[in-house]
Short mmCIF file of C-alpha atoms in Angstrom, two decimals:
data_model
loop_
_atom_site.label_atom_id
_atom_site.label_comp_id
_atom_site.label_asym_id
_atom_site.label_seq_id
_atom_site.Cartn_x
_atom_site.Cartn_y
_atom_site.Cartn_z
CA UNK Z 5 0.19 -0.07 0.05
CA UNK Z 6 1.32 3.41 -0.91
CA UNK Z 7 0.83 6.34 1.06
CA UNK Z 8 0.93 9.79 -1.35
CA UNK Z 9 3.90 11.56 -1.13
CA UNK Z 10 1.67 14.71 0.15
CA UNK Z 11 1.62 13.52 3.33
CA UNK Z 12 5.43 13.40 4.12
CA UNK Z 13 5.85 15.09 7.76
CA UNK Z 14 5.55 18.86 8.21
CA UNK Z 15 4.25 21.61 10.78
CA UNK Z 16 0.56 22.03 10.27
CA UNK Z 17 -1.19 25.11 11.56
CA UNK Z 18 -1.72 25.06 15.52
CA UNK Z 19 -5.46 25.84 15.20
CA UNK Z 20 -7.84 24.63 17.85
CA UNK Z 21 -9.45 21.47 16.35
CA UNK Z 22 -13.15 20.66 16.21
CA UNK Z 23 -15.12 17.51 16.06
CA UNK Z 24 -16.60 17.06 12.83
CA UNK Z 25 -20.28 16.86 12.51
CA UNK Z 26 -22.50 13.70 10.88
CA UNK Z 27 -21.10 14.50 7.47
CA UNK Z 28 -18.87 16.79 7.55
CA UNK Z 29 -14.86 16.77 7.09
CA UNK Z 30 -13.64 20.22 8.74
CA UNK Z 31 -11.95 18.50 11.52
CA UNK Z 32 -10.49 15.66 9.55
CA UNK Z 33 -9.33 17.60 6.77
CA UNK Z 34 -6.55 19.52 9.27
CA UNK Z 35 -4.67 16.44 10.25
CA UNK Z 36 -1.39 15.67 8.65
CA UNK Z 37 1.51 13.15 9.18
CA UNK Z 38 4.08 14.25 12.20
CA UNK Z 39 6.48 11.45 11.74
CA UNK Z 40 6.99 8.32 10.02
CA UNK Z 41 9.28 5.58 11.45
CA UNK Z 42 10.22 2.40 9.53
CA UNK Z 43 10.28 -0.59 11.83
CA UNK Z 44 10.54 -4.57 11.56
CA UNK Z 45 7.55 -6.21 13.60
CA UNK Z 46 7.84 -9.74 14.66
CA UNK Z 47 3.87 -9.82 15.03
CA UNK Z 48 3.84 -9.08 11.41
CA UNK Z 49 5.76 -11.91 10.50
CA UNK Z 50 8.95 -9.97 10.44
CA UNK Z 51 7.90 -7.42 7.80
CA UNK Z 52 8.80 -4.09 7.76
CA UNK Z 53 5.87 -1.21 8.53
CA UNK Z 54 6.12 2.27 9.14
CA UNK Z 55 4.67 3.86 12.57
CA UNK Z 56 3.07 6.93 11.76
CA UNK Z 57 2.09 9.62 14.12
CA UNK Z 58 0.17 13.00 13.21
CA UNK Z 59 -0.33 16.66 13.77
CA UNK Z 60 -3.75 18.30 14.56
CA UNK Z 61 -5.89 15.28 15.20
CA UNK Z 62 -9.49 16.30 16.75
CA UNK Z 63 -8.76 14.86 20.19
CA UNK Z 64 -5.69 14.94 22.64
CA UNK Z 65 -5.03 11.15 22.11
CA UNK Z 66 -1.60 9.87 21.10
CA UNK Z 67 -3.15 7.82 18.36
CA UNK Z 68 -1.09 6.34 15.74
CA UNK Z 69 -0.94 4.32 12.50
CA UNK Z 70 0.75 0.84 11.41
CA UNK Z 71 1.19 0.90 7.94
CA UNK Z 72 2.12 -2.33 5.71
CA UNK Z 73 2.79 -2.14 2.49
CA UNK Z 74 1.35 -4.70 0.04
CA UNK Z 75 3.80 -7.90 -0.50
CA UNK Z 76 4.71 -8.42 -4.10
CA UNK Z 77 2.20 -10.23 -6.10
CA UNK Z 78 3.11 -13.68 -7.61
CA UNK Z 79 2.64 -13.09 -11.60
CA UNK Z 80 0.01 -15.57 -11.65
CA UNK Z 81 -2.06 -13.78 -9.09
CA UNK Z 82 -1.57 -10.21 -10.70
CA UNK Z 83 -5.26 -10.19 -11.46
CA UNK Z 84 -6.54 -10.60 -7.58
CA UNK Z 85 -4.86 -7.73 -6.16
CA UNK Z 86 -6.82 -4.83 -7.78
CA UNK Z 87 -9.56 -4.88 -4.87
CA UNK Z 88 -6.78 -4.51 -2.20
CA UNK Z 89 -4.96 -2.06 -4.35
CA UNK Z 90 -8.17 0.32 -4.48
CA UNK Z 91 -9.23 -0.14 -1.34
CA UNK Z 92 -6.83 -1.24 1.35
CA UNK Z 93 -7.67 -3.32 4.63
CA UNK Z 94 -8.17 -1.10 7.51
CA UNK Z 95 -8.46 -2.05 10.90
CA UNK Z 96 -9.32 0.26 13.73
CA UNK Z 97 -8.19 -1.29 17.21
CA UNK Z 98 -8.87 0.76 20.49
CA UNK Z 99 -6.13 0.38 22.99
CA UNK Z 100 -6.50 -2.53 25.56
CA UNK Z 101 -3.27 -2.78 27.61
CA UNK Z 102 -4.78 -6.03 29.55
CA UNK Z 103 -5.38 -7.73 26.27
CA UNK Z 104 -3.09 -6.45 23.85
CA UNK Z 105 0.03 -6.38 26.20
CA UNK Z 106 -0.68 -8.71 28.98
CA UNK Z 107 -3.03 -11.15 27.06
CA UNK Z 108 -5.78 -11.00 29.24
CA UNK Z 109 -8.60 -13.52 28.92
CA UNK Z 110 -11.48 -11.48 29.86
CA UNK Z 111 -11.66 -9.77 26.50
CA UNK Z 112 -10.97 -10.56 22.92
CA UNK Z 113 -8.87 -7.44 22.06
CA UNK Z 114 -5.28 -9.43 21.99
CA UNK Z 115 -6.53 -12.17 19.52
CA UNK Z 116 -8.42 -9.54 17.48
CA UNK Z 117 -5.05 -7.40 17.24
CA UNK Z 118 -3.01 -10.24 16.45
CA UNK Z 119 -5.45 -11.34 13.55
CA UNK Z 120 -5.43 -7.96 12.11
CA UNK Z 121 -1.71 -7.80 11.86
CA UNK Z 122 -1.87 -11.35 10.29
CA UNK Z 123 -4.05 -9.79 7.68
CA UNK Z 124 -1.54 -6.95 7.04
CA UNK Z 125 1.30 -9.17 6.63
CA UNK Z 126 -0.63 -11.15 4.10
CA UNK Z 127 -1.99 -8.34 2.05
CA UNK Z 128 -0.92 -4.85 3.25
CA UNK Z 129 -2.97 -2.25 4.88
CA UNK Z 130 -3.23 0.08 7.95
CA UNK Z 131 -3.93 -0.70 11.65
CA UNK Z 132 -5.20 2.36 13.43
CA UNK Z 133 -4.12 2.10 17.29
CA UNK Z 134 -6.33 4.33 19.20
CA UNK Z 135 -5.99 5.16 22.56
CA UNK Z 136 -9.18 4.82 23.88
CA UNK Z 137 -8.63 2.01 26.59
CA UNK Z 138 -11.72 0.71 28.32
CA UNK Z 139 -13.87 2.20 25.38
CA UNK Z 140 -12.81 5.62 26.13
CA UNK Z 141 -12.77 5.50 30.24
CA UNK Z 142 -9.43 4.95 30.75
CA UNK Z 143 -7.32 1.80 32.28
CA UNK Z 144 -8.01 2.69 36.08
CA UNK Z 145 -11.97 3.07 35.39
CA UNK Z 146 -12.02 -0.07 33.17
CA UNK Z 147 -10.65 -2.15 36.11
CA UNK Z 148 -12.71 -0.79 38.44
CA UNK Z 149 -15.75 -1.87 36.35
CA UNK Z 150 -14.02 -5.41 36.46
CA UNK Z 151 -14.77 -5.39 40.05
CA UNK Z 152 -18.14 -4.70 39.32
CA UNK Z 153 -18.36 -7.31 36.52
CA UNK Z 154 -17.19 -9.86 39.12
CA UNK Z 155 -20.31 -8.95 41.16
CA UNK Z 156 -22.52 -10.26 37.89
CA UNK Z 157 -23.09 -6.85 36.38
CA UNK Z 158 -22.46 -6.79 32.58
CA UNK Z 159 -19.77 -4.85 30.93
CA UNK Z 160 -22.26 -1.90 30.09
CA UNK Z 161 -24.26 -1.50 33.36
CA UNK Z 162 -20.67 -1.51 35.10
CA UNK Z 163 -19.64 1.53 33.25
CA UNK Z 164 -22.94 3.15 34.22
CA UNK Z 165 -22.30 2.40 37.85
CA UNK Z 166 -19.39 4.32 38.07
CA UNK Z 167 -20.79 7.38 35.93
CA UNK Z 168 -19.30 6.65 32.48
CA UNK Z 169 -21.01 5.76 29.43
CA UNK Z 170 -21.52 2.42 27.65
CA UNK Z 171 -19.12 3.60 24.91
CA UNK Z 172 -17.64 6.83 25.28
CA UNK Z 173 -15.20 6.21 21.97
CA UNK Z 174 -15.47 8.59 18.99
CA UNK Z 175 -13.93 7.94 15.39
CA UNK Z 176 -13.45 11.34 14.18
CA UNK Z 177 -9.73 10.73 15.16
CA UNK Z 178 -9.67 7.54 12.96
CA UNK Z 179 -11.11 9.50 9.96
CA UNK Z 180 -8.70 12.30 10.54
CA UNK Z 181 -5.66 9.94 10.27
CA UNK Z 182 -7.22 7.94 7.32
CA UNK Z 183 -7.56 11.35 5.51
CA UNK Z 184 -3.99 12.26 6.10
CA UNK Z 185 -2.85 9.09 5.02
CA UNK Z 186 -4.67 9.35 1.63
CA UNK Z 187 -7.00 6.37 2.55
CA UNK Z 188 -10.59 7.76 1.97
CA UNK Z 189 -11.85 4.57 -0.02
CA UNK Z 190 -11.17 1.31 2.15
CA UNK Z 191 -12.18 -2.20 3.46
CA UNK Z 192 -12.64 -2.11 7.19
CA UNK Z 193 -12.04 -5.18 9.50
CA UNK Z 194 -14.60 -4.84 12.11
CA UNK Z 195 -17.96 -6.57 13.97
CA UNK Z 196 -18.79 -2.81 15.34
CA UNK Z 197 -21.46 -1.33 13.36
CA UNK Z 198 -20.43 1.72 15.10
CA UNK Z 199 -17.35 2.01 13.69
CA UNK Z 200 -18.59 1.79 9.72
CA UNK Z 201 -21.48 4.37 10.48
CA UNK Z 202 -19.03 6.87 12.17
CA UNK Z 203 -16.31 6.55 9.42
CA UNK Z 204 -19.27 7.00 6.79
CA UNK Z 205 -20.46 10.14 8.45
CA UNK Z 206 -16.79 11.51 8.30
CA UNK Z 207 -16.61 11.13 4.55
CA UNK Z 208 -14.91 7.67 4.52
CA UNK Z 209 -15.96 5.40 1.90
CA UNK Z 210 -16.08 1.88 2.98
CA UNK Z 211 -16.46 -0.65 -0.06
CA UNK Z 212 -16.54 -3.92 2.13
CA UNK Z 213 -16.85 -4.65 5.68
CA UNK Z 214 -14.96 -7.96 7.05
CA UNK Z 215 -15.73 -9.38 10.14
CA UNK Z 216 -13.19 -10.38 12.61
CA UNK Z 217 -13.07 -13.70 14.36
CA UNK Z 218 -15.14 -14.69 17.46
CA UNK Z 219 -12.43 -15.62 20.35
CA UNK Z 220 -14.41 -16.97 23.20
CA UNK Z 221 -12.82 -17.93 26.42
CA UNK Z 222 -14.87 -19.12 29.54
CA UNK Z 223 -13.78 -15.75 31.03
CA UNK Z 224 -14.78 -13.56 28.22
CA UNK Z 225 -18.13 -15.12 27.23
CA UNK Z 226 -20.26 -13.33 29.26
CA UNK Z 227 -18.62 -10.14 27.83
CA UNK Z 228 -19.12 -10.91 24.21
CA UNK Z 229 -22.83 -11.91 24.95
CA UNK Z 230 -23.47 -8.64 26.19
CA UNK Z 231 -21.36 -6.97 23.23
CA UNK Z 232 -23.60 -8.78 20.81
CA UNK Z 233 -27.02 -8.32 22.75
CA UNK Z 234 -26.71 -5.06 24.18
CA UNK Z 235 -23.65 -3.23 22.25
CA UNK Z 236 -24.96 -4.45 18.70
CA UNK Z 237 -21.68 -5.90 17.61
CA UNK Z 238 -22.29 -8.41 14.78
CA UNK Z 239 -20.98 -12.10 16.26
CA UNK Z 240 -23.54 -14.16 14.39
CA UNK Z 241 -21.07 -17.27 15.32
CA UNK Z 242 -20.88 -16.43 19.02
CA UNK Z 243 -23.30 -19.18 20.05
CA UNK Z 244 -21.97 -21.72 17.81
CA UNK Z 245 -18.19 -21.00 18.92
CA UNK Z 246 -19.31 -21.12 22.70
CA UNK Z 247 -21.03 -24.50 21.94
#
C-alpha cells in the first residue's frame, strides 16, 4: 500500500481542532503526518512497517497508525490484487493494555489485534491504534468496572455504575488519520457497526466490511454476549463457537 507523497511529515497550523459533524470533514481535513518511522515487527511476520504519528488530530489522544505495504504479488496472482490496491484493508483497534500487552482472557482484544496484524502481513493495509482504553473511560476506570463485573454486572451496566457511558469512543480522530494518509476508500475489518457508521459520516468510503473472528474463552463469554446483545456488535458465530 502506498501513502501519497503529499502526506510527508511537516508542521501544520496550530489551530484548535473541532469535532466533525455527522457528514462534515472540517476536523478531519486538518490532520497531517508528523513522523514516519520504519520498523520490523515480529507480530507482522517480521515484515517492515511504518509507525506514523499525526499533527492536529481532533482529540488529544496519541493515536498512531501501523502501515504495512502490500507484499509483491506472484505473476500468476496479479489479477487478484486490484481490490486490495484500490481499497486497502483497515482495522480500527482501540487500545487495551490488559488484552493487547498482557494477554488477558477477559476480553477478545489481544486475539483481534493479532488477527488484524496477520491480515496486514498477508495483504498490506493499515491498523489505527486508538488510545481509547476501556471503550474510552481509561485503564483505572476499566479495572474498576472489572470489580463490578465480578459481582455479576455486565460490562455496560458496570460503566454506568461508575458514572460513565456505555461506549465513550469517538472515531473522528480515526477518520482524520485516514484522510492524512490518503486512505478515503477502504475495506474495514470490524464487527462493530458504530465504526462503519461514524467513518461514513466523516466521509470515508467503505467498500466492504470484513468480520473479525470470534475468540471465546470461559472468562470472556459473558462479555462477548453483552457486546452482541446490548452493544450491537455482529457476532453471529458466538453461540456456535461457545457451544
